PDB file of N, CA and C in Angstrom:
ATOM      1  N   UNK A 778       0.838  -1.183   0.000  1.00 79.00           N
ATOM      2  CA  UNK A 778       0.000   0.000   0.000  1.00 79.00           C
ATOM      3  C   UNK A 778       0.885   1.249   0.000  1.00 79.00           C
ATOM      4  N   UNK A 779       2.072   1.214   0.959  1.00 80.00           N
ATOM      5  CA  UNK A 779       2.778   2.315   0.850  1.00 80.00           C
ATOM      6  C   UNK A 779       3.321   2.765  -0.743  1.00 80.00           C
ATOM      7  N   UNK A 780       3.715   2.164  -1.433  1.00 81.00           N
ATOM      8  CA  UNK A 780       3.964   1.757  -2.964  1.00 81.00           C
ATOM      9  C   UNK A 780       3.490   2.790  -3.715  1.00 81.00           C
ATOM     10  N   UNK A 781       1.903   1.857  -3.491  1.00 82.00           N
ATOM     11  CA  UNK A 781       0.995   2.565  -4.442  1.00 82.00           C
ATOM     12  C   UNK A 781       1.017   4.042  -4.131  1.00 82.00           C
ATOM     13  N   UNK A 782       0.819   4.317  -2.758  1.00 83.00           N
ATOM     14  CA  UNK A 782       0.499   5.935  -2.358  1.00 83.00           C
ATOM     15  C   UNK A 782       1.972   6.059  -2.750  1.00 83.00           C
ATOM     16  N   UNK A 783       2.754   5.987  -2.477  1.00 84.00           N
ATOM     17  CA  UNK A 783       4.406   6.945  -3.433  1.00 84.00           C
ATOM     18  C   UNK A 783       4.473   6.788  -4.826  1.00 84.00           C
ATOM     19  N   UNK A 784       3.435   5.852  -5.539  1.00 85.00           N
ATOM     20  CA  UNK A 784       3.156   6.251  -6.778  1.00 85.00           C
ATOM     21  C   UNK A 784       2.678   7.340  -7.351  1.00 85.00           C
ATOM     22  N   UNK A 785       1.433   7.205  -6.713  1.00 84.00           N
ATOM     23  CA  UNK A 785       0.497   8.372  -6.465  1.00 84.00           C
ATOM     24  C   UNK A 785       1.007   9.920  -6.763  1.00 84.00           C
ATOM     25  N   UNK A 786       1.241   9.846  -5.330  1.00 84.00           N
ATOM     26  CA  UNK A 786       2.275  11.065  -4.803  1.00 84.00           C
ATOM     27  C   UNK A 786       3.867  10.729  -4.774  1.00 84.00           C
ATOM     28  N   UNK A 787       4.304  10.959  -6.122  1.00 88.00           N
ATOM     29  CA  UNK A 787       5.655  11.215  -5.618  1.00 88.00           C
ATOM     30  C   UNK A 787       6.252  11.793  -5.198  1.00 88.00           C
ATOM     31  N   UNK A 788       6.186  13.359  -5.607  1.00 86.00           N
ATOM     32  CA  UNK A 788       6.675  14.583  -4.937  1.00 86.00           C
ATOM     33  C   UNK A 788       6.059  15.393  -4.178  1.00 86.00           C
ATOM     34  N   UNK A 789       4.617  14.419  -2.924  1.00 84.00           N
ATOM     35  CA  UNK A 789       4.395  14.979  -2.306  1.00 84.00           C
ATOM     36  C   UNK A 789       4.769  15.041  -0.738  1.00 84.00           C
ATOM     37  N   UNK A 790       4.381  15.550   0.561  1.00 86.00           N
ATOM     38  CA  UNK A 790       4.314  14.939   1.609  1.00 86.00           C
ATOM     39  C   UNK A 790       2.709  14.465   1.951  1.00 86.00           C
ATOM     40  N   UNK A 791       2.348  13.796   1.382  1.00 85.00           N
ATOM     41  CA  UNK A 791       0.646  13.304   1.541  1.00 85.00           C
ATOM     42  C   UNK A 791       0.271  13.360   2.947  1.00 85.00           C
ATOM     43  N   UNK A 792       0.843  12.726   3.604  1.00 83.00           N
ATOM     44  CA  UNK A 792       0.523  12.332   5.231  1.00 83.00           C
ATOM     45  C   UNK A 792       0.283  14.201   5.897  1.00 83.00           C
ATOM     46  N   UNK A 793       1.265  15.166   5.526  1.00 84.00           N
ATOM     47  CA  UNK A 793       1.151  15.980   5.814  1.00 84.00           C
ATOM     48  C   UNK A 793      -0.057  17.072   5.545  1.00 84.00           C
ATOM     49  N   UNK A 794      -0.338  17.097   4.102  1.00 84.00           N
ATOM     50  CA  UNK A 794      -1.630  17.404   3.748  1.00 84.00           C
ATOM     51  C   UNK A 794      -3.280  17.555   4.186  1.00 84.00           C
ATOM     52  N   UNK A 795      -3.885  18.479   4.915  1.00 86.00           N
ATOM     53  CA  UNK A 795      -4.862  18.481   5.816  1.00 86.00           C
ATOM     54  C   UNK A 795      -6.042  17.597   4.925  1.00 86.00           C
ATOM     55  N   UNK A 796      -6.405  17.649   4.010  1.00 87.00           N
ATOM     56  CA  UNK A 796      -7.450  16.938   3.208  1.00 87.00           C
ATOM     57  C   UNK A 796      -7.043  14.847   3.332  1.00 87.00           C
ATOM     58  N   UNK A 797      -5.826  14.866   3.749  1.00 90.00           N
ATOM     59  CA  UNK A 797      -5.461  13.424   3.719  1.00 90.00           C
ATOM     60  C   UNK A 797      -6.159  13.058   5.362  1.00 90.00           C
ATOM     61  N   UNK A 798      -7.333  11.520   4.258  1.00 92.00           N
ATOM     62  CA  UNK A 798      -7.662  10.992   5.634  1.00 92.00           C
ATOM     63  C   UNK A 798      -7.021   9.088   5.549  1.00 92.00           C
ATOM     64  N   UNK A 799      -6.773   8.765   6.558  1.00 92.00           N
ATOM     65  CA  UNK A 799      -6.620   7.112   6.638  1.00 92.00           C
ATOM     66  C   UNK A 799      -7.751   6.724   7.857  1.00 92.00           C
ATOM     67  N   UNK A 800      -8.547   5.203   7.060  1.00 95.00           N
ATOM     68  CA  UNK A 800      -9.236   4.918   8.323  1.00 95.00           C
ATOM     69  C   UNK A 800      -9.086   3.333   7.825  1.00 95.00           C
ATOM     70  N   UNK A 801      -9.007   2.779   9.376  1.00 96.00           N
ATOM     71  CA  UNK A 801      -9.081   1.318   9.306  1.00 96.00           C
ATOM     72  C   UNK A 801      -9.970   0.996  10.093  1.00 96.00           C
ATOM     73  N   UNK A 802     -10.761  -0.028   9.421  1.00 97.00           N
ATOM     74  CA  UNK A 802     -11.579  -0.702  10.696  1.00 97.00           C
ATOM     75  C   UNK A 802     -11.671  -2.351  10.683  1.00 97.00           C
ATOM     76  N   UNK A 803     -11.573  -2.545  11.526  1.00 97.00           N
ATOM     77  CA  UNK A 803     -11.565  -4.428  11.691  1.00 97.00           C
ATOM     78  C   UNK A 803     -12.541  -4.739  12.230  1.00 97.00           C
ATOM     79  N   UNK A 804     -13.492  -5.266  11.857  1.00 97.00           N
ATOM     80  CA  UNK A 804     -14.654  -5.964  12.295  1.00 97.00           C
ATOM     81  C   UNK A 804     -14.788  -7.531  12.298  1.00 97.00           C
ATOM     82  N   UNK A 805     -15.157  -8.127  13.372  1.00 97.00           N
ATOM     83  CA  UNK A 805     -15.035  -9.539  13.975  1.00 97.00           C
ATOM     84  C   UNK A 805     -16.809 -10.093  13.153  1.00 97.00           C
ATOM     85  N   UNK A 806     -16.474 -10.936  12.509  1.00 96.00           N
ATOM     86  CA  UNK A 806     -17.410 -11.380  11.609  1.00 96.00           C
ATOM     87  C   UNK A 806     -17.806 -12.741  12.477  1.00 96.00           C
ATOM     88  N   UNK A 807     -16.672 -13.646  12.835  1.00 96.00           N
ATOM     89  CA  UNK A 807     -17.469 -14.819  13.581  1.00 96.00           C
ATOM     90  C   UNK A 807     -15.821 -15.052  14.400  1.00 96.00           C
ATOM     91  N   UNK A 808     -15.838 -16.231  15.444  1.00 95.00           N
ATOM     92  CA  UNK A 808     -15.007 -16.581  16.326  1.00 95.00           C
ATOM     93  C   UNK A 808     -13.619 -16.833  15.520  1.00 95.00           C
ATOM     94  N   UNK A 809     -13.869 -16.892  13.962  1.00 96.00           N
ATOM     95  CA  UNK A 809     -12.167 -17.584  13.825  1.00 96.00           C
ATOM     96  C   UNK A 809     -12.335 -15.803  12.471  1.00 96.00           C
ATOM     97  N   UNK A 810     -12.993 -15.808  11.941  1.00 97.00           N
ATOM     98  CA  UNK A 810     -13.076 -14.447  10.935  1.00 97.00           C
ATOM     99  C   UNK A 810     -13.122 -12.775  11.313  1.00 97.00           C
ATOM    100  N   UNK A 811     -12.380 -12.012  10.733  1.00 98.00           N
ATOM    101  CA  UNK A 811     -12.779 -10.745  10.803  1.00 98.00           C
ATOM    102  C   UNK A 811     -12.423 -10.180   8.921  1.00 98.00           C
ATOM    103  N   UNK A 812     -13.236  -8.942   9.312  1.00 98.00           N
ATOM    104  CA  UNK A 812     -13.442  -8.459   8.139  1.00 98.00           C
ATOM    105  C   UNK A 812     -12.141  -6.597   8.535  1.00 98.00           C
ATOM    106  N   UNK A 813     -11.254  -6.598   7.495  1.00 97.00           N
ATOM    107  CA  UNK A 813     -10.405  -5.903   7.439  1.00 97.00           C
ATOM    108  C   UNK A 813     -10.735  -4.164   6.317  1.00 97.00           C
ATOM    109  N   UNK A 814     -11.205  -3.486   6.936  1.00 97.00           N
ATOM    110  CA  UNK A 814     -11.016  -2.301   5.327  1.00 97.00           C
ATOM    111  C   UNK A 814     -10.201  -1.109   6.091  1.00 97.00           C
ATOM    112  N   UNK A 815      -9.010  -1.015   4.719  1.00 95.00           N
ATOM    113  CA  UNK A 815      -8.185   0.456   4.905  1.00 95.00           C
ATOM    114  C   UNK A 815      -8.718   1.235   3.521  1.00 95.00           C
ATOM    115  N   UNK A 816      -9.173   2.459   4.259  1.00 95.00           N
ATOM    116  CA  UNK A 816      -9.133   3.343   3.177  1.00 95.00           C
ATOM    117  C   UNK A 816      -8.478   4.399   3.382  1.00 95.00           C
ATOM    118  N   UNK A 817      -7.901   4.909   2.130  1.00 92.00           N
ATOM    119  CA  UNK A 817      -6.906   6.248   2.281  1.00 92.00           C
ATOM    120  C   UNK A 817      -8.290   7.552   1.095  1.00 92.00           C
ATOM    121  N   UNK A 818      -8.035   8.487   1.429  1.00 92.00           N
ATOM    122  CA  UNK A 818      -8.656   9.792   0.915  1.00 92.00           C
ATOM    123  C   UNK A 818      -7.877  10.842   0.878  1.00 92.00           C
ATOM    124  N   UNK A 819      -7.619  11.430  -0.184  1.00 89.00           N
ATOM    125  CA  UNK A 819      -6.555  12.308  -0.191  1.00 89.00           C
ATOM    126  C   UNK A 819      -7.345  13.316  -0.952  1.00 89.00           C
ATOM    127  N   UNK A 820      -6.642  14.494  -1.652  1.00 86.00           N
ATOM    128  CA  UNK A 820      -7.518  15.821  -2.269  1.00 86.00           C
ATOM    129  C   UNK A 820      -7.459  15.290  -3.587  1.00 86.00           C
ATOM    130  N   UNK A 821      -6.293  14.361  -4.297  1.00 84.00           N
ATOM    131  CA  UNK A 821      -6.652  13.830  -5.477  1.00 84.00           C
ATOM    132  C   UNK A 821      -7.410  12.477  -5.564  1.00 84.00           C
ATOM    133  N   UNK A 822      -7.395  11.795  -5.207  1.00 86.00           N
ATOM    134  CA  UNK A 822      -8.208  10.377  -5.543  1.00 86.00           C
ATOM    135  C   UNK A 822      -8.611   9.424  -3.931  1.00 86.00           C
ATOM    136  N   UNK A 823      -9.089   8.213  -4.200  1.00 91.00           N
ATOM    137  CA  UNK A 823      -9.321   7.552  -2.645  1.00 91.00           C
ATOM    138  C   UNK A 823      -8.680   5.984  -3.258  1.00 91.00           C
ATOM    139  N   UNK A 824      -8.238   5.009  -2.345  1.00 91.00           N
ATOM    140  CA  UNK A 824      -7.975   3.624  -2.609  1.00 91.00           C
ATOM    141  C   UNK A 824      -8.511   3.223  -0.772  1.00 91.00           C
ATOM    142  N   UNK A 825      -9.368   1.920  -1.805  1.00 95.00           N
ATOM    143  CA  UNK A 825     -10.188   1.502  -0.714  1.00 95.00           C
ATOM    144  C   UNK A 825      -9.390  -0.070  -0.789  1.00 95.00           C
ATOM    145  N   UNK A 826      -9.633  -0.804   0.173  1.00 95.00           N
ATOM    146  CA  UNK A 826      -9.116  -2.309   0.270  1.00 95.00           C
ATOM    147  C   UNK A 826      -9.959  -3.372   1.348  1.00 95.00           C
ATOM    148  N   UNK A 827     -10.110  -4.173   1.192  1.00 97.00           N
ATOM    149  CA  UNK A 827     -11.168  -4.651   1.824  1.00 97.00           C
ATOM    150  C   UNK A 827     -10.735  -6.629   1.981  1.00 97.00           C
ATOM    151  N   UNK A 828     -11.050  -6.563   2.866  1.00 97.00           N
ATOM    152  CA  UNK A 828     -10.039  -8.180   3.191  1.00 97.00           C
ATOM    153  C   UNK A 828     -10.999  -8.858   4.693  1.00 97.00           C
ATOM    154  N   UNK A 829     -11.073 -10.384   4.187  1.00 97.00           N
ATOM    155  CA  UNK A 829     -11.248 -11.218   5.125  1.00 97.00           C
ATOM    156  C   UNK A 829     -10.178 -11.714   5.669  1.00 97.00           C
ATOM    157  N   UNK A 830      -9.983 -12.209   6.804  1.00 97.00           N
ATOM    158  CA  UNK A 830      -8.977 -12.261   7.572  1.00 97.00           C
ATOM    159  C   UNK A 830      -9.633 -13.729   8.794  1.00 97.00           C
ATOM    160  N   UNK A 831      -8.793 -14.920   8.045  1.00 97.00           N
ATOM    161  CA  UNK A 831      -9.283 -16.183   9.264  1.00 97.00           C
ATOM    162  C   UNK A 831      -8.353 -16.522   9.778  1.00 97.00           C
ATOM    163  N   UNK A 832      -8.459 -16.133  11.408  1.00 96.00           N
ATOM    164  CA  UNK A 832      -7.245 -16.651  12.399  1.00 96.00           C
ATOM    165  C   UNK A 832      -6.947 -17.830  12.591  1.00 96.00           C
ATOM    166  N   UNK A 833      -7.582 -18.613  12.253  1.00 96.00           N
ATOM    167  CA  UNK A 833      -7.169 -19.828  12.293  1.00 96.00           C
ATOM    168  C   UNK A 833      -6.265 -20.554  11.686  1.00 96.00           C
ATOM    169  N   UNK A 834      -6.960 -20.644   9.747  1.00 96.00           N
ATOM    170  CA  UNK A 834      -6.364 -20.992   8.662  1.00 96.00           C
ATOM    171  C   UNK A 834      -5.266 -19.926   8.285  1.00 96.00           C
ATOM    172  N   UNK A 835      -5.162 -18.675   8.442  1.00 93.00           N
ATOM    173  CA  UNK A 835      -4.303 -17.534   8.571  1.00 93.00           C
ATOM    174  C   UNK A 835      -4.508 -17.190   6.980  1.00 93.00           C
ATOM    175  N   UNK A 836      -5.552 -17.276   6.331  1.00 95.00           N
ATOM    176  CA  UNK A 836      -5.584 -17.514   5.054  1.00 95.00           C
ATOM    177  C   UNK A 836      -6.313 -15.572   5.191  1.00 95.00           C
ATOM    178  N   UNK A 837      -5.950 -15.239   4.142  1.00 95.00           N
ATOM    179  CA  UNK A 837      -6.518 -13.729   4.056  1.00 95.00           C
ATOM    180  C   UNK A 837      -7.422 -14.183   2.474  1.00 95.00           C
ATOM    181  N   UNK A 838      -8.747 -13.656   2.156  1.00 95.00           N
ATOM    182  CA  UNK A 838      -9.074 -13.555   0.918  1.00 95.00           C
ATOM    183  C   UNK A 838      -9.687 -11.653   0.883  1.00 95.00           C
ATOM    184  N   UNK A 839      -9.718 -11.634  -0.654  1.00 96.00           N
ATOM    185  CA  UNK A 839      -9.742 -10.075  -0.549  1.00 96.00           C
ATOM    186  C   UNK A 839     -11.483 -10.124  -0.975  1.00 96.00           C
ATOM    187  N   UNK A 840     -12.128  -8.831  -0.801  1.00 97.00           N
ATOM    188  CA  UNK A 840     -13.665  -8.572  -0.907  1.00 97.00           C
ATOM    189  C   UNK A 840     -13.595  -7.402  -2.188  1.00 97.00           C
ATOM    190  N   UNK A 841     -12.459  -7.136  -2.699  1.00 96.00           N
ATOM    191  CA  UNK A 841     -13.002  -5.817  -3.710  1.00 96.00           C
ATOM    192  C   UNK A 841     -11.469  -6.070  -4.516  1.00 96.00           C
ATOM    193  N   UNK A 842     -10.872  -5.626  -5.664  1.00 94.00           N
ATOM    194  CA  UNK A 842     -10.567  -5.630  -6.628  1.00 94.00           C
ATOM    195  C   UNK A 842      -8.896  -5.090  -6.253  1.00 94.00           C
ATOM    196  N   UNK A 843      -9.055  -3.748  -5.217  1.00 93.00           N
ATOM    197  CA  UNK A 843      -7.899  -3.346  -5.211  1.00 93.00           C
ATOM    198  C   UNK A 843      -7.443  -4.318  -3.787  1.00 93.00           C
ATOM    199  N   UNK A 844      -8.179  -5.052  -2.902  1.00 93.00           N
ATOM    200  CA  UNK A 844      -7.923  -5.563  -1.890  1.00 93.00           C
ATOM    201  C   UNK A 844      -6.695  -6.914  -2.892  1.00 93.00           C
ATOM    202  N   UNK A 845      -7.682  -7.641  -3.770  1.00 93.00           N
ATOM    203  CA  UNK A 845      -7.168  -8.663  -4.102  1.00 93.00           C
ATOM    204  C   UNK A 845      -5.898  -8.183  -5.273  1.00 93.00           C
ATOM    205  N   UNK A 846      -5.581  -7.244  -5.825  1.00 90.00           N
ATOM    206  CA  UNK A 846      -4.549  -6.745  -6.091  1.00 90.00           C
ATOM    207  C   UNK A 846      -3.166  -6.817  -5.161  1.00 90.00           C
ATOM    208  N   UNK A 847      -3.488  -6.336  -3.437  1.00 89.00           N
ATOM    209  CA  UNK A 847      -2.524  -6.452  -2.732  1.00 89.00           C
ATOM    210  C   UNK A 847      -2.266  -8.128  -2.552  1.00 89.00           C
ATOM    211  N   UNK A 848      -2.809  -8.492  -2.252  1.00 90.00           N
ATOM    212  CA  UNK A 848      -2.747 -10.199  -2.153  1.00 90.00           C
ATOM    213  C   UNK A 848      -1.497 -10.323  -2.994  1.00 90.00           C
ATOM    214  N   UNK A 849      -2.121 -10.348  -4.377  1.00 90.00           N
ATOM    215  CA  UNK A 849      -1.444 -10.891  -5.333  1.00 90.00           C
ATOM    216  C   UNK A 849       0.157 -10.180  -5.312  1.00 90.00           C
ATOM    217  N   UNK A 850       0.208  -9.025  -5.377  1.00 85.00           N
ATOM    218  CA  UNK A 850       1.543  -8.703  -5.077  1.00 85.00           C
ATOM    219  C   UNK A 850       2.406  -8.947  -4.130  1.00 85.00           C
ATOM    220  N   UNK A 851       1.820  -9.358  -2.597  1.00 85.00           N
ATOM    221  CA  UNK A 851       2.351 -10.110  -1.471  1.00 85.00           C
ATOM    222  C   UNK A 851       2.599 -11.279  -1.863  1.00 85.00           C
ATOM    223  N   UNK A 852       1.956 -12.099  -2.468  1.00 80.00           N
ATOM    224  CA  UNK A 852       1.990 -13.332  -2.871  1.00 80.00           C
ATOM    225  C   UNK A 852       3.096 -14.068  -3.799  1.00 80.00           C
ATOM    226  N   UNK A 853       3.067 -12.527  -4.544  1.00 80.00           N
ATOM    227  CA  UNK A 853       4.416 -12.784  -6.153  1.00 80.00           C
ATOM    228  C   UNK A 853       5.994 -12.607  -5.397  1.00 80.00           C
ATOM    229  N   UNK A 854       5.650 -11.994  -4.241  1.00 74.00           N
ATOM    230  CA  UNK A 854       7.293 -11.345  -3.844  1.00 74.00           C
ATOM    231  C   UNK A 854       7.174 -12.241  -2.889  1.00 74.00           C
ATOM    232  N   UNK A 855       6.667 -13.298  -1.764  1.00 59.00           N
ATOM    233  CA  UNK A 855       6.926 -14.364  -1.203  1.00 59.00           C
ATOM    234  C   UNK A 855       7.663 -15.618  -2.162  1.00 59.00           C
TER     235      UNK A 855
END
């Protein structure tokens, strides 16, 4: 994720920027599942990500397009 946002913004300080928001929230779906979303909002564009998360199997699957994007790039560099 960091990546993408220094794609984004290369020559910016984003984090510094008052219009830049980050929110995460983890929500507990059942005893072994939770449901994972980071979204970033900035003054030019938003990237949302969205992920199941089972503690058990430790298996992550993604819920939206740019979620399962990160997967796959974690996945290629393991």
């Amino acid at each position: 994720i960091e990546n993408k946002i220094s794609e984004e913004y290369p020559n910016e300080k984003i984090f510094d920027h008052r219009k830049t928001v980050v929110d995460l929230v983890v929500t507990k779906i059942n005893s072994e599942e939770y449901q994972v979303k980071f979204n970033f909002k900035s003054h030019k564009s938003e990237m949302n990500y969205d992920w199941n998360v089972n503690m058990e199997s430790e298996k992550i699957t993604s819920n939206n397009s740019e979620g399962k994007h990160i997967i796959e790039l974690v996945n290629y560099y393991d």
